[in-house]
Short mmCIF file of N, CA and C in Angstrom, two decimals:
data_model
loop_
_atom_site.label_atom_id
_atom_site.label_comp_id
_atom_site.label_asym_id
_atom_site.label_seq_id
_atom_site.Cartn_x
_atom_site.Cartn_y
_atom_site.Cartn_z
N UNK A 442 188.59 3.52 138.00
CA UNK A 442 188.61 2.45 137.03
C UNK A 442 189.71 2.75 136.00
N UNK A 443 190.25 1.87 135.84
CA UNK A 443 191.70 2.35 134.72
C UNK A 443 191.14 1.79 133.38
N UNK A 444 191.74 2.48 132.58
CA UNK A 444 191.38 2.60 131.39
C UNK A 444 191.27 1.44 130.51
N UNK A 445 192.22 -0.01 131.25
CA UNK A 445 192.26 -1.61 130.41
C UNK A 445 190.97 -1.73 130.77
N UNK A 446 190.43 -1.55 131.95
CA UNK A 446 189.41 -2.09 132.56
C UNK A 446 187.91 -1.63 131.92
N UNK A 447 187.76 -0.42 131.73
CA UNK A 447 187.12 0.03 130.90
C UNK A 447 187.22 -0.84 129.58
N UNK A 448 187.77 -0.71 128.78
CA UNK A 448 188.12 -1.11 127.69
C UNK A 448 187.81 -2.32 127.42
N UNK A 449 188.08 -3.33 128.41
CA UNK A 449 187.55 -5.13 128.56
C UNK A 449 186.23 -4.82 128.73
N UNK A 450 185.38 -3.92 129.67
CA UNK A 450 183.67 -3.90 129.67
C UNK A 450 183.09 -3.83 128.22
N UNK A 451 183.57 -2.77 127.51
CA UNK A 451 182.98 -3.23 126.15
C UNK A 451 183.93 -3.80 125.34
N UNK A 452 184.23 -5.02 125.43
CA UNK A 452 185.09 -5.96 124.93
C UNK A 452 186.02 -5.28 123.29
N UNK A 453 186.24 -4.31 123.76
CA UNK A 453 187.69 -3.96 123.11
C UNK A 453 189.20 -3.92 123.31
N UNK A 454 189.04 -5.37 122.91
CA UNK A 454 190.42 -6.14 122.90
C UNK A 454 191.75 -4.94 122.26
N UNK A 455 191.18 -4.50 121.33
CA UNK A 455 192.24 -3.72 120.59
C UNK A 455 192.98 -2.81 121.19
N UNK A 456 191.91 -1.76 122.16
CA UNK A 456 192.20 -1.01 122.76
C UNK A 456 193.10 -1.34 124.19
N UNK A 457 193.53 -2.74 124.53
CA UNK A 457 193.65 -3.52 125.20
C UNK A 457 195.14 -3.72 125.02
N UNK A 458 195.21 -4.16 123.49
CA UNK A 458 196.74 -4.50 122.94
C UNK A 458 197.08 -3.19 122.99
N UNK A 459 196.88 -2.43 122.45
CA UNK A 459 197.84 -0.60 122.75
C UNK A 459 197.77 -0.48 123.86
N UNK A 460 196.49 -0.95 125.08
CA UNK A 460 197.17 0.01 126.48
C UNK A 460 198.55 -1.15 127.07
N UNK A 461 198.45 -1.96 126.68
CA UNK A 461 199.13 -3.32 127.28
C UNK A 461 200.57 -2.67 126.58
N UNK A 462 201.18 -2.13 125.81
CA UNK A 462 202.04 -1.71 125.11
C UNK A 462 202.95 -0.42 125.77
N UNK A 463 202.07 0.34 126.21
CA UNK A 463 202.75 1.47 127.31
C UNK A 463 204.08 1.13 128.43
N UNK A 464 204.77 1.84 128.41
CA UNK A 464 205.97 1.44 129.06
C UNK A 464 205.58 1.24 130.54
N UNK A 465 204.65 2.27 130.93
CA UNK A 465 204.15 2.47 132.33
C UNK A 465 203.13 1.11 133.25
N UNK A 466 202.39 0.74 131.97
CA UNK A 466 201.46 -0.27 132.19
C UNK A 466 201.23 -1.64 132.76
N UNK A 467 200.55 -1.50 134.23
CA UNK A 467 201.00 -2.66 135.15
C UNK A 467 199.79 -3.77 135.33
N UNK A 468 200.45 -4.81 134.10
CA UNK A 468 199.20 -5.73 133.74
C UNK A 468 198.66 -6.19 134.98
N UNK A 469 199.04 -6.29 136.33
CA UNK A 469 198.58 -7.09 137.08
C UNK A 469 197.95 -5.74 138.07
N UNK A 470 197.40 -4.47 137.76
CA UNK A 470 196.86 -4.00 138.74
C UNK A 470 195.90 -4.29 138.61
N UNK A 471 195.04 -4.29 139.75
CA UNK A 471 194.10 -4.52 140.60
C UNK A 471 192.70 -3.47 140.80
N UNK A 472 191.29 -3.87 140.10
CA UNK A 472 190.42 -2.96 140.19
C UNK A 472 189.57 -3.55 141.32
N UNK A 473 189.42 -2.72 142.49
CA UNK A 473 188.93 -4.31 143.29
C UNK A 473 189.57 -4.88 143.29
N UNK A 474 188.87 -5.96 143.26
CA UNK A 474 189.30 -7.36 143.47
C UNK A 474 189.86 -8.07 142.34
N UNK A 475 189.68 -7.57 140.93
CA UNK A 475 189.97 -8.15 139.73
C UNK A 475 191.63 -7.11 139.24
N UNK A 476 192.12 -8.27 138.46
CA UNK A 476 192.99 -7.60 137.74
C UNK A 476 192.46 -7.62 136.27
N UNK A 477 193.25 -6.89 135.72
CA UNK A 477 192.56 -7.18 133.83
C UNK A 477 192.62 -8.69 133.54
N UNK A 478 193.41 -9.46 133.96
CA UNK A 478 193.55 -10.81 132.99
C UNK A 478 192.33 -11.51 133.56
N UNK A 479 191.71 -11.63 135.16
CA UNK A 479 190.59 -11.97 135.61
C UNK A 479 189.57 -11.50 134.61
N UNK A 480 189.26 -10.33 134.34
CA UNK A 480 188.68 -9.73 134.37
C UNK A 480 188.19 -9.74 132.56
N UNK A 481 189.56 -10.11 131.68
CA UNK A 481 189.25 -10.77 130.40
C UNK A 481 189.03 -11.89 130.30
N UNK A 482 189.27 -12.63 131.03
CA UNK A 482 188.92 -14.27 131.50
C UNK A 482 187.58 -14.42 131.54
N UNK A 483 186.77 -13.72 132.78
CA UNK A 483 185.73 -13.60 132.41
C UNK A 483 184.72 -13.43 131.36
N UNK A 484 185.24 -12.36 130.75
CA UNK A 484 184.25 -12.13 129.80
C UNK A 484 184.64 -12.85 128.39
N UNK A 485 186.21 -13.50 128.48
CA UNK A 485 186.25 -14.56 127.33
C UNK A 485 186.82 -13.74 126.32
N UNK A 486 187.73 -12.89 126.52
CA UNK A 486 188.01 -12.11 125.74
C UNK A 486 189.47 -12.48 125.30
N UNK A 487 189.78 -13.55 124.51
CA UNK A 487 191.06 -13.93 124.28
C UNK A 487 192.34 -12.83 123.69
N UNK A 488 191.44 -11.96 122.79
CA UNK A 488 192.81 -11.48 122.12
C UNK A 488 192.79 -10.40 124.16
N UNK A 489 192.81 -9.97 124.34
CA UNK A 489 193.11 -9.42 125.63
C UNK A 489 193.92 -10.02 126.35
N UNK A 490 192.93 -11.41 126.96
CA UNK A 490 194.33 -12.06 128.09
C UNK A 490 195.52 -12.49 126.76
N UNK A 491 195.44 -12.38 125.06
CA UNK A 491 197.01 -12.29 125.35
C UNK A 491 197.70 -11.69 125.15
N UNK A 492 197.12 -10.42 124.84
CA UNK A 492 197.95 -9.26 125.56
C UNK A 492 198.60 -8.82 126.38
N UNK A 493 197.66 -9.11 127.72
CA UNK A 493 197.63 -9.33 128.82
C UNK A 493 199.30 -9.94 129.32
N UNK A 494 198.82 -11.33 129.19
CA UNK A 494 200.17 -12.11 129.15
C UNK A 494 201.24 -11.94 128.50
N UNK A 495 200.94 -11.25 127.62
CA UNK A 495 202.43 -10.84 126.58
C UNK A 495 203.23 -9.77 127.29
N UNK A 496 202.10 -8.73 128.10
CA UNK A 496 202.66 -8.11 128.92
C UNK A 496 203.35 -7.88 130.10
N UNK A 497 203.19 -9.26 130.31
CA UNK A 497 203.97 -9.71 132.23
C UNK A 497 202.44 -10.18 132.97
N UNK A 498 201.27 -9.85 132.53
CA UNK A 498 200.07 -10.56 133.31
C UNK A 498 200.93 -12.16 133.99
N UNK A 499 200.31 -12.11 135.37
CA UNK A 499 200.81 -13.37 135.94
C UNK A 499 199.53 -14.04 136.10
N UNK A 500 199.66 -15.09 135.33
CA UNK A 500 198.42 -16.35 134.91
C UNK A 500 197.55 -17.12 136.05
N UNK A 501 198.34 -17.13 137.01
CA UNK A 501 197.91 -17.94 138.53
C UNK A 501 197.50 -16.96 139.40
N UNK A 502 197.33 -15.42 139.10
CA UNK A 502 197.25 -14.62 140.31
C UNK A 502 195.70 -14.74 140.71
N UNK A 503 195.99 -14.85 142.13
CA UNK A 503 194.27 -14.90 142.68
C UNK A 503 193.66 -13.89 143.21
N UNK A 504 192.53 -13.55 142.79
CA UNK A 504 191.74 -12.59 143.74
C UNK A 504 191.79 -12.47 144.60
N UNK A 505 191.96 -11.81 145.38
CA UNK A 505 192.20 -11.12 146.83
C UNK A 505 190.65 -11.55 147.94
N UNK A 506 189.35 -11.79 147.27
CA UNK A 506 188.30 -12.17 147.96
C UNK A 506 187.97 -12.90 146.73
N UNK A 507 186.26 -13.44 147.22
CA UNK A 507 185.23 -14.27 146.30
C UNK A 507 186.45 -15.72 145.94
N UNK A 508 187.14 -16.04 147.36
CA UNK A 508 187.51 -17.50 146.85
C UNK A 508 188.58 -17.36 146.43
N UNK A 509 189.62 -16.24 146.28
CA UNK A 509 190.62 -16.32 145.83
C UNK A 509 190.27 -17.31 144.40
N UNK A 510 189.56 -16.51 143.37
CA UNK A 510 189.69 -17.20 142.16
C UNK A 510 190.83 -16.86 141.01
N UNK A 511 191.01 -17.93 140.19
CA UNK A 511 192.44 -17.59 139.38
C UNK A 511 191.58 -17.12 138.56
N UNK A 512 192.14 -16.55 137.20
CA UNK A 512 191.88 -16.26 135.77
C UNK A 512 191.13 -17.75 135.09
N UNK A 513 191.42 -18.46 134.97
CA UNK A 513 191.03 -19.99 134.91
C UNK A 513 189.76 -20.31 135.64
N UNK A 514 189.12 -19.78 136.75
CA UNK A 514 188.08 -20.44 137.57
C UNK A 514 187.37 -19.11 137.09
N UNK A 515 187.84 -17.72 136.48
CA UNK A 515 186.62 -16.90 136.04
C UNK A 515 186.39 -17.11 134.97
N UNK A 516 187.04 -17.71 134.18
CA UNK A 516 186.81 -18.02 132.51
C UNK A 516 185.89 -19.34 132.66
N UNK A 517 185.72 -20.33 133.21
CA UNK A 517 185.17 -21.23 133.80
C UNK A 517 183.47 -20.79 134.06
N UNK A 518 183.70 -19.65 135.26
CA UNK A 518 182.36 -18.89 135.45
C UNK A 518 181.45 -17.97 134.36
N UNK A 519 182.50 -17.39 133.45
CA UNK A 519 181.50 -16.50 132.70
C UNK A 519 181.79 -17.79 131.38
N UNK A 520 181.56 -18.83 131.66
CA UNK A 520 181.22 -20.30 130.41
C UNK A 520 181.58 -19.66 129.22
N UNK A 521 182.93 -19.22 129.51
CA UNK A 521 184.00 -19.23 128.14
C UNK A 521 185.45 -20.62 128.09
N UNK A 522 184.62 -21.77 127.39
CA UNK A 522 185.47 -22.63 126.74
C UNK A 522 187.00 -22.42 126.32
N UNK A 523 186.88 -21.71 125.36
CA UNK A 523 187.64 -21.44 124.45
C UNK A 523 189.15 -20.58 125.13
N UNK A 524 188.25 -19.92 126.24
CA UNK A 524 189.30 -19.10 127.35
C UNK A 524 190.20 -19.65 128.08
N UNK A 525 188.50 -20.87 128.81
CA UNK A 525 189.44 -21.82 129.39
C UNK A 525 190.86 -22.87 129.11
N UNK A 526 190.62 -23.14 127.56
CA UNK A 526 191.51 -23.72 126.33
C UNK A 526 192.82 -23.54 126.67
N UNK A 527 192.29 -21.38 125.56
CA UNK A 527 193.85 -20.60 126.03
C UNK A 527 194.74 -20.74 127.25
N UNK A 528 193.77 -20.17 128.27
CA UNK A 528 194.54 -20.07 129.46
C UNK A 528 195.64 -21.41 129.81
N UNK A 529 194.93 -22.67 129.41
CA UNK A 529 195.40 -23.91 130.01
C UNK A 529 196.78 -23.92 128.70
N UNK A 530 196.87 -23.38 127.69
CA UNK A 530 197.84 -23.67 126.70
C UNK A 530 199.22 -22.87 127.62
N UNK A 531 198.29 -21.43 128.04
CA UNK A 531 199.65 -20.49 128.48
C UNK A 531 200.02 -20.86 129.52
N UNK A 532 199.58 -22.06 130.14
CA UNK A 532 200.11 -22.40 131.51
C UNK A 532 199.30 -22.29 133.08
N UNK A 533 198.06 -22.22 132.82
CA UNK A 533 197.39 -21.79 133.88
C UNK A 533 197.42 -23.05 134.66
N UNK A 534 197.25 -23.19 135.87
CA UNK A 534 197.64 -23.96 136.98
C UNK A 534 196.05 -24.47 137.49
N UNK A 535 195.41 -25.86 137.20
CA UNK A 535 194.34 -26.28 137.88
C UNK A 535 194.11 -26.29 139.23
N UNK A 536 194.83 -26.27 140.01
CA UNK A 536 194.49 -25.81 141.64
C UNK A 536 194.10 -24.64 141.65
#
């Protein structure tokens, strides 16, 4: 489990913006099936996905199983509004 990922379970966004900041740090890896921006989507964790995105997170990427879901259809699932909002401001793609 990498350490963003951790960090989004107990919704510390903060800790989120500093790992997102590392030169090394590859917003779009993959825990499982989730990447971090899924994975803040879910849990509705805005200041994260925009971190996330500030960091190169790619907004349309789909899960690899469970439906190939975007960031957008998990923010949707864990009935975060406000996620769904963001996401659609930064460009998230309704298909």
């Amino acid at each position: 489990m990498t350490a963003v990922v951790e960090a989004l379970k107990v919704g510390n966004g903060v800790a989120v913006m500093f790992l997102a900041r590392k030169p090394d740090f590859d917003p779009d890896e993959r825990v499982g099936d989730w990447t971090p921006l899924t994975y803040a989507a879910f849990k509705g964790n805005v200041a994260a996905a925009e971190a996330l995105l500030d960091a190169g997170a790619k907004i349309n990427l789909r899960n690899t199983r469970l439906g190939g879901a975007t960031p957008l259809r998990e923010a949707v699932n864990g009935r975060s509004n406000e996620m769904w909002h963001f996401l659609r401001r930064r460009g998230a793609d309704l298909s």
